[in-house]
Tab-separated table of C-alpha atoms in Angstrom:
chain	number	residue	atom	x	y	z
T	13	MET	CA	32.892	23.136	7.826
T	14	SER	CA	30.671	20.326	8.758
T	15	SER	CA	30.458	19.671	12.412
T	16	ASP	CA	29.488	17.196	15.167
T	17	LYS	CA	28.374	19.639	17.424
T	18	ILE	CA	24.966	21.044	18.192
T	19	LEU	CA	24.420	24.612	18.693
T	20	VAL	CA	22.084	25.979	21.615
T	21	VAL	CA	21.277	29.625	21.120
T	22	GLY	CA	20.653	31.344	24.667
T	23	ALA	CA	22.436	30.371	28.214
T	24	GLY	CA	19.241	30.943	30.288
T	25	PRO	CA	17.546	28.022	31.932
T	26	ALA	CA	16.173	26.336	29.088
T	27	GLY	CA	19.318	26.738	26.824
T	28	LEU	CA	21.385	25.768	29.584
T	29	ARG	CA	19.502	22.614	30.663
T	30	ALA	CA	19.028	21.674	26.891
T	31	ALA	CA	22.700	21.732	26.638
T	32	ILE	CA	23.574	19.937	29.789
T	33	THR	CA	20.911	17.141	28.739
T	34	LEU	CA	22.732	16.876	25.242
T	35	ALA	CA	25.928	16.667	26.778
T	36	ASP	CA	24.814	13.716	28.960
T	37	ASN	CA	23.849	11.826	26.062
T	38	GLY	CA	27.287	12.144	24.515
T	39	GLN	CA	26.637	15.205	22.372
T	40	ARG	CA	29.212	18.238	21.882
T	41	VAL	CA	27.331	21.388	22.317
T	42	VAL	CA	28.083	24.976	21.354
T	43	VAL	CA	26.228	27.729	23.155
T	44	ALA	CA	26.006	31.084	21.927
T	45	GLU	CA	24.862	33.892	24.400
T	46	GLN	CA	24.820	37.510	23.550
T	47	ALA	CA	24.870	38.728	27.068
T	48	ALA	CA	28.702	38.987	28.777
T	49	GLY	CA	27.651	35.724	31.082
T	50	ILE	CA	25.054	33.067	31.648
T	51	GLY	CA	21.675	32.838	33.237
T	52	GLY	CA	19.433	35.029	30.623
T	53	ALA	CA	17.036	37.335	32.323
T	54	VAL	CA	15.529	35.613	34.997
T	55	TYR	CA	18.933	34.222	36.474
T	56	ALA	CA	21.086	37.460	35.336
T	57	MET	CA	22.505	37.200	39.161
T	58	LEU	CA	24.740	34.486	37.671
T	59	ARG	CA	26.712	36.961	35.746
T	60	GLY	CA	26.359	39.721	38.412
T	61	VAL	CA	29.103	41.850	39.793
T	62	ASP	CA	27.040	42.178	42.958
T	63	ARG	CA	28.390	39.800	45.423
T	64	SER	CA	26.536	41.301	48.429
T	65	GLY	CA	23.278	39.352	47.432
T	66	LYS	CA	21.135	42.467	47.680
T	67	GLY	CA	20.011	42.152	44.245
T	68	GLY	CA	18.665	38.790	44.887
T	69	ALA	CA	20.547	35.675	46.597
T	70	ILE	CA	21.274	33.409	43.779
T	71	PRO	CA	18.461	30.727	43.732
T	72	PRO	CA	18.972	27.206	44.347
T	73	GLU	CA	17.810	26.172	40.969
T	74	ALA	CA	20.398	28.861	39.295
T	75	GLN	CA	23.058	27.308	41.488
T	76	ALA	CA	22.581	23.895	40.370
T	77	LEU	CA	22.297	25.020	36.550
T	78	ALA	CA	25.837	26.448	37.348
T	79	SER	CA	27.333	23.662	38.731
T	80	ASP	CA	25.836	20.993	36.419
T	81	LEU	CA	27.369	23.216	33.607
T	82	ALA	CA	30.675	23.544	35.192
T	83	ALA	CA	30.724	19.546	35.225
T	84	ARG	CA	30.203	19.240	31.824
T	85	ARG	CA	32.946	21.829	30.673
T	86	GLY	CA	34.439	19.421	28.535
T	87	MET	CA	31.635	18.856	26.254
T	88	ILE	CA	29.990	22.310	26.250
T	89	ASP	CA	31.612	25.124	24.656
T	90	ILE	CA	29.907	28.433	26.074
T	91	ARG	CA	30.563	31.372	24.020
T	92	CYS	CA	29.414	34.592	25.945
T	93	SER	CA	29.303	37.868	24.119
T	94	THR	CA	28.357	36.123	20.990
T	95	SER	CA	25.133	36.416	19.143
T	96	PHE	CA	23.438	33.827	16.625
T	97	ALA	CA	22.969	35.754	13.286
T	98	GLY	CA	21.390	33.386	11.079
T	99	LEU	CA	21.345	29.848	9.563
T	100	ASP	CA	21.390	29.881	5.712
T	101	TYR	CA	19.839	27.221	3.464
T	102	THR	CA	22.704	24.737	3.612
T	103	GLY	CA	22.533	24.520	7.400
T	104	ALA	CA	25.582	26.886	8.192
T	105	ALA	CA	25.080	28.869	11.465
T	106	LEU	CA	26.757	32.369	11.761
T	107	LEU	CA	27.672	33.428	15.088
T	108	VAL	CA	29.067	36.838	15.556
T	109	GLY	CA	30.728	38.880	18.191
T	110	ARG	CA	33.578	37.956	20.635
T	111	ASN	CA	33.845	34.359	19.556
T	112	GLY	CA	32.456	34.387	16.342
T	113	ALA	CA	32.094	31.470	14.185
T	114	ILE	CA	30.728	29.873	10.896
T	115	PHE	CA	29.783	26.112	11.042
T	116	ARG	CA	27.421	23.666	10.147
T	117	PRO	CA	25.647	22.601	13.482
T	118	LYS	CA	24.025	18.836	13.491
T	119	ALA	CA	21.000	20.571	14.940
T	120	VAL	CA	19.984	23.823	16.574
T	121	ILE	CA	17.698	24.548	19.630
T	122	PHE	CA	16.546	28.007	20.102
T	123	ALA	CA	16.268	29.071	23.640
T	124	THR	CA	15.983	33.119	23.231
T	125	GLY	CA	13.731	33.661	26.167
T	126	ALA	CA	10.425	35.787	25.854
T	127	ARG	CA	9.806	39.355	24.399
T	128	GLU	CA	8.744	42.091	26.881
T	129	LEU	CA	5.716	43.766	25.389
T	130	VAL	CA	5.432	47.571	26.096
T	131	ARG	CA	2.587	49.491	24.749
T	132	PRO	CA	3.290	52.856	23.365
T	133	ARG	CA	2.521	55.552	25.221
T	134	PRO	CA	2.710	59.277	24.631
T	135	GLY	CA	6.275	60.287	25.830
T	136	TRP	CA	7.295	56.712	26.153
T	137	ILE	CA	10.568	57.747	24.150
T	138	GLY	CA	13.422	59.014	26.223
T	139	PRO	CA	16.159	58.050	28.400
T	140	ARG	CA	14.493	57.707	31.714
T	141	VAL	CA	11.754	55.093	30.391
T	142	THR	CA	12.752	51.391	29.984
T	143	THR	CA	11.195	48.074	30.266
T	144	ALA	CA	10.569	46.505	33.586
T	145	GLY	CA	12.645	43.706	32.589
T	146	ALA	CA	15.648	46.140	31.882
T	147	LEU	CA	15.318	47.518	35.262
T	148	GLN	CA	15.252	43.938	36.784
T	149	VAL	CA	18.388	42.580	34.706
T	150	GLU	CA	20.127	45.953	36.220
T	151	LEU	CA	19.072	45.034	39.667
T	152	LYS	CA	20.030	41.576	39.285
T	153	THR	CA	23.533	42.034	38.061
T	154	THR	CA	24.642	44.947	39.782
T	155	GLY	CA	22.746	44.609	43.033
T	156	THR	CA	20.959	48.035	43.040
T	157	VAL	CA	19.482	50.343	40.951
T	158	GLY	CA	20.635	53.725	39.856
T	159	GLN	CA	17.706	56.428	40.543
T	160	SER	CA	15.569	56.570	43.564
T	161	ARG	CA	12.275	57.690	42.370
T	162	ILE	CA	10.956	54.874	40.317
T	163	VAL	CA	7.890	53.918	39.108
T	164	LEU	CA	6.403	50.522	37.618
T	165	ALA	CA	3.565	50.459	35.412
T	166	GLY	CA	1.485	48.373	33.184
T	167	SER	CA	0.019	45.013	33.704
T	168	GLY	CA	1.642	41.646	34.512
T	169	PRO	CA	3.086	39.496	37.661
T	170	LEU	CA	6.620	40.799	36.706
T	171	LEU	CA	5.756	44.313	37.936
T	172	TYR	CA	5.199	42.787	41.430
T	173	ALA	CA	8.373	40.515	41.225
T	174	ILE	CA	10.659	43.227	40.317
T	175	GLY	CA	8.876	45.838	42.833
T	176	ALA	CA	9.601	43.198	45.659
T	177	GLN	CA	13.231	42.628	44.646
T	178	MET	CA	13.826	46.251	44.498
T	179	ALA	CA	12.237	46.620	48.247
T	180	ARG	CA	14.611	43.663	49.240
T	181	ALA	CA	17.431	45.589	48.013
T	182	GLY	CA	16.547	48.554	49.908
T	183	ARG	CA	15.470	50.424	46.774
T	184	PRO	CA	11.570	50.306	46.830
T	185	PRO	CA	9.620	51.876	43.840
T	186	LEU	CA	7.808	54.837	44.426
T	187	ALA	CA	4.538	53.072	43.244
T	188	ILE	CA	3.293	50.190	41.268
T	189	LEU	CA	0.796	51.392	38.706
T	190	ASP	CA	-1.267	48.310	37.629
T	191	GLU	CA	-3.882	48.661	34.631
T	192	ALA	CA	-5.465	45.589	35.796
T	193	PHE	CA	-7.202	44.526	39.125
T	194	PRO	CA	-5.341	41.319	40.237
T	195	PHE	CA	-6.776	41.140	43.707
T	196	ARG	CA	-10.378	40.878	42.373
T	197	HIS	CA	-9.587	37.368	41.315
T	198	PRO	CA	-9.114	35.231	44.541
T	199	PHE	CA	-10.485	31.997	42.890
T	200	ALA	CA	-8.136	32.257	39.813
T	201	ALA	CA	-5.252	32.836	42.211
T	202	MET	CA	-5.945	29.908	44.444
T	203	GLY	CA	-5.724	27.534	41.687
T	204	LEU	CA	-2.184	28.703	41.144
T	205	PRO	CA	0.635	25.914	41.751
T	206	VAL	CA	2.005	26.036	45.197
T	207	ALA	CA	5.471	27.023	44.289
T	208	ILE	CA	4.044	30.341	42.269
T	209	LEU	CA	1.870	30.977	45.380
T	210	ARG	CA	4.802	31.114	47.798
T	211	GLU	CA	6.633	33.178	45.379
T	212	ALA	CA	3.804	35.509	45.142
T	213	ALA	CA	3.213	35.797	49.042
T	214	GLY	CA	6.975	36.905	49.328
T	215	TYR	CA	6.450	39.422	46.759
T	216	VAL	CA	3.526	40.742	48.437
T	217	ALA	CA	4.935	40.617	51.766
T	218	SER	CA	8.248	42.417	50.667
T	219	LEU	CA	6.120	45.148	49.217
T	220	TRP	CA	4.001	45.403	52.085
T	221	LEU	CA	6.875	45.696	54.330
T	222	ALA	CA	8.434	48.356	52.345
T	223	ARG	CA	4.874	50.271	52.015
T	224	VAL	CA	4.984	50.433	48.179
T	225	ARG	CA	1.772	52.024	47.044
T	226	ILE	CA	0.032	49.633	44.526
T	227	LEU	CA	-2.691	51.074	42.430
T	228	SER	CA	-5.114	49.013	40.544
T	229	GLY	CA	-7.094	50.046	37.606
T	230	VAL	CA	-4.633	52.958	36.689
T	231	THR	CA	-3.183	53.658	33.455
T	232	VAL	CA	-0.277	55.925	32.285
T	233	GLU	CA	-1.753	58.526	30.006
T	234	ARG	CA	1.293	60.526	29.213
T	235	ILE	CA	4.673	60.891	30.136
T	236	ASP	CA	6.197	64.638	30.032
T	237	HIS	CA	10.177	64.881	30.177
T	238	ALA	CA	11.002	67.520	32.465
T	239	GLY	CA	14.672	67.969	32.707
T	240	GLU	CA	15.944	65.171	34.472
T	241	ALA	CA	12.588	64.209	35.969
T	242	LEU	CA	9.549	62.533	34.630
T	243	GLU	CA	5.926	63.708	35.268
T	244	ILE	CA	3.781	60.866	34.761
T	245	ARG	CA	-0.026	61.414	34.041
T	246	THR	CA	-2.127	58.759	35.317
T	247	SER	CA	-5.655	57.901	35.363
T	248	HIS	CA	-7.988	56.027	37.286
T	249	LYS	CA	-11.594	55.943	35.966
T	250	GLY	CA	-11.117	59.344	34.479
T	251	ARG	CA	-9.524	60.970	37.586
T	252	PHE	CA	-6.205	62.504	36.825
T	253	GLN	CA	-2.964	62.513	38.865
T	254	THR	CA	0.616	63.475	38.125
T	255	ILE	CA	3.627	61.641	39.579
T	256	THR	CA	7.084	62.966	39.660
T	257	ALA	CA	9.691	60.223	39.015
T	258	ASP	CA	13.326	59.807	38.006
T	259	ARG	CA	12.490	56.428	36.077
T	260	LEU	CA	9.503	54.825	34.671
T	261	ALA	CA	9.680	51.019	34.050
T	262	LEU	CA	6.833	49.879	31.617
T	263	HIS	CA	5.599	46.168	31.203
T	264	ASP	CA	2.673	44.854	29.361
T	265	GLY	CA	3.278	41.096	29.553
T	266	LEU	CA	5.517	38.662	27.775
T	267	ALA	CA	5.146	36.926	24.614
T	268	ARG	CA	6.867	34.128	22.671
T	269	ASN	CA	9.863	34.923	20.838
T	270	ASP	CA	10.227	33.312	17.694
T	271	TYR	CA	11.206	36.339	15.486
T	272	GLY	CA	13.230	35.288	12.573
T	273	ILE	CA	13.698	31.917	13.901
T	274	PRO	CA	14.440	29.985	10.556
T	275	GLU	CA	12.873	26.748	9.265
T	276	SER	CA	15.423	24.719	7.891
T	277	ALA	CA	15.398	21.312	5.700
T	278	ALA	CA	19.025	20.956	6.412
T	279	VAL	CA	19.094	20.905	10.150
T	280	PRO	CA	16.519	19.791	12.967
T	281	ILE	CA	15.586	22.763	14.892
T	282	ALA	CA	13.781	22.794	18.249
T	283	LEU	CA	12.604	25.736	20.501
T	284	ALA	CA	12.980	25.549	24.238
T	285	GLY	CA	11.350	27.453	26.960
T	286	ASP	CA	9.883	30.945	26.894
T	287	CYS	CA	10.441	31.686	23.147
T	288	ARG	CA	8.491	28.820	22.604
T	289	GLU	CA	5.703	29.491	24.574
T	290	VAL	CA	5.681	31.845	27.906
T	291	LEU	CA	5.678	29.226	30.944
T	292	GLY	CA	8.049	30.832	32.962
T	293	ARG	CA	11.300	29.784	34.497
T	294	TRP	CA	9.806	26.912	36.449
T	295	ALA	CA	9.051	25.482	33.239
T	296	ALA	CA	11.987	26.588	31.312
T	297	GLU	CA	14.350	23.683	32.474
T	298	SER	CA	11.799	21.032	31.813
T	299	ASP	CA	11.245	22.143	28.319
T	300	GLY	CA	14.985	22.479	27.593
T	301	ARG	CA	15.328	18.925	28.455
T	302	ARG	CA	12.178	18.196	26.329
T	303	ALA	CA	13.765	20.145	23.416
T	304	ALA	CA	16.907	18.149	23.850
T	305	ARG	CA	15.212	14.908	23.623
T	306	ASP	CA	13.377	15.919	20.739
T	307	ILE	CA	16.870	16.752	18.844
T	308	LEU	CA	18.303	13.388	20.097
T	309	GLY	CA	15.286	11.599	18.588
T	310	ALA	CA	15.448	13.380	15.195
T	311	LEU	CA	19.275	12.612	15.247
T	312	GLY	CA	18.549	8.920	16.064
T	313	SER	CA	20.540	8.853	19.053
T	314	THR	CA	19.549	6.606	21.924
T	315	ARG	CA	18.408	8.591	24.748
T	316	THR	CA	19.461	7.657	28.480
T	317	ASP	CA	17.319	9.908	30.404
T	318	LYS	CA	13.560	9.480	32.065
T	319	PRO	CA	10.794	11.074	30.102
T	320	SER	CA	10.292	14.950	31.266
T	321	ALA	CA	7.268	16.011	33.090
T	322	SER	CA	4.134	17.413	31.607
T	323	LEU	CA	4.245	21.086	31.065
T	324	ALA	CA	0.125	21.367	31.277
T	325	GLY	CA	0.504	22.663	34.946
T	326	TYR	CA	2.395	25.538	33.837
T	327	ALA	CA	0.411	26.399	30.830
T	328	SER	CA	-2.901	26.392	33.012
T	329	ALA	CA	-1.065	28.528	35.727
T	330	GLN	CA	-0.411	30.961	32.758
T	331	LYS	CA	-4.064	31.216	31.880
T	332	ARG	CA	-4.944	32.131	35.309
T	333	LEU	CA	-2.396	34.723	35.505
T	334	ALA	CA	-3.682	35.798	32.435
T	335	VAL	CA	-7.217	36.170	34.039
T	336	MET	CA	-5.974	38.014	37.004
T	337	PHE	CA	-3.558	40.479	34.960
T	338	ALA	CA	-5.940	41.012	32.080
T	339	SER	CA	-5.852	44.390	30.438
T	340	ASP	CA	-7.715	45.641	27.359
T	341	GLN	CA	-4.828	46.509	25.293
T	342	GLN	CA	-6.990	47.407	22.258
T	343	ASP	CA	-8.871	49.895	24.302
T	344	HIS	CA	-6.054	51.609	25.545
T	345	LEU	CA	-4.312	51.499	22.026
T	346	LYS	CA	-7.284	53.067	20.278
T	347	ALA	CA	-7.317	56.053	22.808
T	348	LEU	CA	-3.480	56.945	22.048
T	349	PRO	CA	-3.443	60.355	20.543
T	350	GLU	CA	-2.307	60.312	16.817
T	351	ASP	CA	1.159	61.645	17.125
T	352	THR	CA	1.899	58.670	19.439
T	353	VAL	CA	5.193	57.121	18.298
T	354	LEU	CA	4.416	53.312	17.547
T	355	CYS	CA	7.412	52.404	15.841
T	356	ARG	CA	10.719	53.703	17.471
T	357	CYS	CA	13.113	52.485	14.965
T	358	GLU	CA	11.653	54.336	11.910
T	359	ASN	CA	9.692	57.191	13.864
T	360	ARG	CA	6.170	56.137	12.839
T	361	THR	CA	2.976	57.157	14.683
T	362	LEU	CA	-0.203	55.982	15.024
T	363	GLY	CA	-1.265	58.862	12.644
T	364	ASP	CA	0.863	57.256	10.003
T	365	LEU	CA	-0.808	54.054	10.339
T	366	ARG	CA	-3.948	55.342	10.037
T	367	CYS	CA	-2.880	57.002	6.697
T	368	ALA	CA	-1.114	53.759	5.815
T	369	THR	CA	-4.155	51.686	6.277
T	370	ALA	CA	-6.738	54.202	5.080
T	371	ASP	CA	-7.033	52.737	1.653
T	372	HIS	CA	-6.157	49.263	1.140
T	373	ALA	CA	-3.070	47.742	3.214
T	374	THR	CA	-1.349	44.312	3.090
T	375	PRO	CA	1.197	42.908	5.164
T	376	ARG	CA	3.734	43.969	2.294
T	377	SER	CA	2.688	47.403	1.920
T	378	LEU	CA	2.965	48.128	5.796
T	379	ARG	CA	6.289	46.794	5.509
T	380	LEU	CA	7.404	48.314	2.397
T	381	ASN	CA	5.662	51.580	2.431
T	382	GLY	CA	4.519	51.964	6.268
T	383	ARG	CA	8.057	50.855	7.097
T	384	TYR	CA	6.875	49.004	10.067
T	385	GLY	CA	8.975	45.989	11.046
T	386	MET	CA	11.683	47.253	8.838
T	387	GLY	CA	14.182	48.878	11.383
T	388	PRO	CA	16.883	47.517	13.335
T	389	CYS	CA	14.555	45.730	16.033
T	390	GLN	CA	12.715	44.247	13.018
T	391	GLY	CA	9.369	44.895	14.446
T	392	ARG	CA	9.839	43.107	17.914
T	393	PHE	CA	8.736	46.356	19.715
T	394	CYS	CA	5.827	47.430	17.083
T	395	LEU	CA	4.397	44.790	15.499
T	396	ASP	CA	2.204	43.202	18.195
T	397	TRP	CA	0.631	47.032	18.071
T	398	VAL	CA	0.588	47.585	14.689
T	399	GLU	CA	-1.517	44.135	14.050
T	400	LYS	CA	-3.792	44.972	16.743
T	401	LEU	CA	-4.629	48.570	15.108
T	402	ALA	CA	-4.555	47.522	11.562
T	403	GLY	CA	-7.823	46.074	11.984
T	404	GLU	CA	-7.373	43.407	9.216
T	405	PRO	CA	-6.329	39.862	9.913
T	406	PHE	CA	-2.566	40.293	9.424
T	407	GLY	CA	-0.694	37.498	10.470
T	408	THR	CA	2.504	37.963	12.335
T	409	GLN	CA	4.468	36.038	10.077
T	410	SER	CA	3.761	37.856	7.023
T	411	THR	CA	4.002	41.207	8.721
T	412	ARG	CA	7.518	40.347	10.120
T	413	GLY	CA	9.200	38.787	7.011
T	414	ASN	CA	11.494	35.976	8.061
T	415	ARG	CA	14.942	36.220	6.941
T	416	TRP	CA	18.491	36.273	8.738
T	417	PRO	CA	20.177	37.942	10.012
T	418	LEU	CA	18.430	38.194	13.313
T	419	ARG	CA	20.148	41.260	14.236
T	420	PRO	CA	21.941	44.128	12.427
T	421	ILE	CA	25.488	42.663	12.168
T	422	SER	CA	28.624	44.156	10.453
T	423	VAL	CA	30.267	43.124	7.251
T	424	ALA	CA	33.306	42.760	9.778
T	425	ASP	CA	31.516	40.392	11.763
T	426	ILE	CA	30.755	37.907	9.155
T	427	LEU	CA	34.806	38.416	7.924
T	428	ALA	CA	35.534	37.472	11.566
T	429	ALA	CA	33.769	34.481	11.951
T	430	ASP	CA	36.182	31.716	11.685
T	431	PRO	CA	35.355	28.034	10.563
T	432	LEU	CA	34.831	26.538	14.024
T	433	SER	CA	37.935	24.674	14.915
T	434	PRO	CA	37.991	21.451	16.669
T	435	ASN	CA	39.081	23.035	19.952
T	436	PRO	CA	37.808	26.538	20.031
T	437	PRO	CA	38.740	28.872	22.740
T	438	SER	CA	36.748	28.449	25.776
T	439	ASN	CA	35.520	31.746	26.869
T	440	THR	CA	33.159	32.129	29.955
T	441	LYS	CA	33.151	33.821	33.163
Z	17	MET	CA	42.129	53.986	41.193
Z	18	LYS	CA	38.848	52.594	39.371
Z	19	PRO	CA	39.459	51.491	35.486
Z	20	THR	CA	37.655	53.631	33.180
Z	21	ILE	CA	36.138	53.774	29.804
Z	22	LEU	CA	35.833	56.859	27.440
Z	23	TRP	CA	32.743	58.458	26.563
Z	24	ASN	CA	33.348	61.215	23.928
Z	25	GLY	CA	36.817	61.473	25.189
Z	26	ARG	CA	35.532	61.661	28.905
Z	27	GLU	CA	36.774	59.181	31.484
Z	28	VAL	CA	33.902	57.037	33.154
Z	29	PRO	CA	34.612	54.639	35.761
Z	30	PHE	CA	33.293	51.301	35.825
Z	31	ALA	CA	33.227	48.340	38.269
Z	32	PRO	CA	34.433	44.798	36.671
Z	33	GLY	CA	31.784	43.143	34.882
Z	34	GLU	CA	29.784	46.006	34.322
Z	35	THR	CA	28.111	46.806	30.902
Z	36	ALA	CA	28.614	49.912	29.065
Z	37	ALA	CA	25.039	51.232	29.600
Z	38	GLN	CA	25.303	50.431	33.500
Z	39	ALA	CA	28.663	52.134	33.725
Z	40	LEU	CA	27.608	55.273	31.911
Z	41	ALA	CA	23.998	55.465	33.512
Z	42	ARG	CA	25.903	55.546	36.912
Z	43	ALA	CA	27.632	58.704	35.666
Z	44	GLY	CA	24.359	60.133	34.980
Z	45	ILE	CA	24.823	59.489	31.051
Z	46	ARG	CA	21.388	57.790	29.969
Z	47	HIS	CA	21.150	59.784	26.937
Z	48	PHE	CA	23.579	58.081	24.295
Z	49	GLY	CA	22.787	59.736	20.955
Z	50	THR	CA	20.294	60.181	18.166
Z	51	SER	CA	19.371	57.838	15.618
Z	52	ALA	CA	18.997	58.273	12.018
Z	53	THR	CA	15.130	59.307	12.279
Z	54	GLY	CA	15.634	61.502	15.260
Z	55	GLN	CA	14.919	59.090	18.280
Z	56	PRO	CA	16.899	59.613	21.299
Z	57	TYR	CA	19.178	56.196	21.747
Z	58	ALA	CA	19.061	55.074	25.266
Z	59	VAL	CA	18.166	51.891	27.258
Z	60	LEU	CA	14.747	50.379	26.579
Z	61	CYS	CA	14.759	46.695	26.856
Z	62	GLY	CA	18.340	45.984	28.578
Z	63	ILE	CA	18.536	42.773	27.072
Z	64	GLY	CA	19.609	43.091	23.352
Z	65	GLN	CA	16.594	43.049	21.698
Z	66	CYS	CA	15.589	46.477	20.841
Z	67	GLN	CA	18.436	48.094	19.248
Z	68	ASN	CA	17.581	51.291	21.248
Z	69	CYS	CA	20.994	51.626	23.017
Z	70	LEU	CA	23.390	51.972	20.231
Z	71	VAL	CA	26.947	53.809	20.781
Z	72	ASP	CA	29.749	53.727	18.373
Z	73	VAL	CA	32.574	51.600	19.446
Z	74	ALA	CA	35.980	52.707	18.175
Z	75	GLY	CA	36.928	50.582	15.253
Z	76	LYS	CA	33.712	48.427	15.191
Z	77	GLY	CA	30.874	50.746	14.732
Z	78	ALA	CA	27.343	50.554	16.201
Z	79	GLN	CA	26.874	48.303	19.305
Z	80	GLU	CA	24.333	47.852	21.887
Z	81	ALA	CA	25.424	49.739	25.417
Z	82	CYS	CA	23.576	46.879	27.277
Z	83	LEU	CA	25.249	44.015	25.842
Z	84	LEU	CA	28.665	45.542	25.662
Z	85	PRO	CA	30.981	44.710	28.564
Z	86	CYS	CA	33.175	47.380	30.150
Z	87	SER	CA	37.027	46.981	29.376
Z	88	ALA	CA	39.841	49.686	30.555
Z	89	GLY	CA	40.148	52.281	27.743
Z	90	LEU	CA	37.053	50.871	25.655
Z	91	ALA	CA	36.626	53.982	23.657
Z	92	LEU	CA	32.881	54.901	22.864
Z	93	THR	CA	31.352	57.926	21.293
Z	94	SER	CA	27.654	59.137	20.929
Z	95	ILE	CA	25.952	58.397	17.426
Z	96	GLN	CA	24.361	61.582	16.270
Z	97	GLY	CA	21.971	60.371	13.455
Z	98	ALA	CA	20.540	63.274	10.983
Z	99	GLY	CA	17.920	64.297	13.545
Z	100	HIS	CA	15.528	64.670	10.702
Z	101	GLU	CA	13.738	62.604	8.529
Z	102	GLN	CA	14.992	62.477	4.887
């Protein structure tokens, strides 16, 4: 079962660049990607069915990644529709899905991308409320979005990026409701790297040309599901307004995504890209290279690449963006009605949490009695808020627990996972 | 004629490369079912992190519709959980 291959989890820019760097240093690589094709969220157009280019032309960086990958097909075994499920104490990795496998990689690089944060709001559960990221992947892969009246709300630069991409596809959003006041921070903005400023200017221009309403300091207070439509109740300094829409896309920032990523004494492990630290697509490839180099070093392999560029510039850019798009999540959370569902999987409300923490709560009691973090999403969508609300210094690691599998899998998946053969079937698009 | 998947026995056309969630949404189907705790199954994150868009795939059990590629004749049914706690 031992193998001479390195496992890379995730085929976004960080994972692909890591795999390419490893291949260039003579390593054989298996890439596990749970989506049906490469690109991750940011370059989802690489697996798109839209060839009109309306969902966004394929950026040159994504093109370069795809062609660098194609040139190394002999060394890199890309397994799409295949998820990483876990790594046991012996260092055996389990992949499940279309090209499931069980094998002992020489090393593992996790490049699973960011987690999108969505703060609970009354009525946020229902078929027409999604994350903004879901809307963006839909746009990038199909070239369009299904509904006509779409509202983007929350805070963060992604709202503007998606709004502009929708406008360019001829489907501008009804409005962007920003809790923050990003346009009040010209000094923070001016210090941003030129590449980001240029991208931002393009977005603002597209939004302006499409006459998209951009409202700052506006909060979504409540969402009512009225048949096929949504009634979105918004507030701005205590003044209320209701917007009727077909879909609401929420976004409250991005966070690193190290859920369930194991520590192993048996195998060297590295994290690359937004799953390690949210630095954006510009930094992801550099960080993929860096992670590959760290792994090569840990394996005692000689390295031929030149040293990677510093990521410090990207980190300071993220700090500036955080200032521009600051929104007080704690304040908003505390104002929620008691019956707001915090944990979708286990159907737990803010009131349930208040009961669970009324006397004495520990991370363990919150899990076992409160059920937070115990559902199928393993807390990815509730624990950020539970920790903020619990009012005690709960460490994220302790509320989460840390065990595999990383996602629900079936026994059949485990049985179907073949020991990795020397020449596994290559499956990509 | 466009290829189709089956949703609760009904034919739903899809474009090559589309996910089940995308094909269903285009047919106006956005509410996929109900979880054991009574919450609606529907697309939330769209990238396989939230387990909120589960559908039953014939012979394979619950899978995320947002990750599931369409193929001709793929048979999906909605999951109807208890609808109540306990």
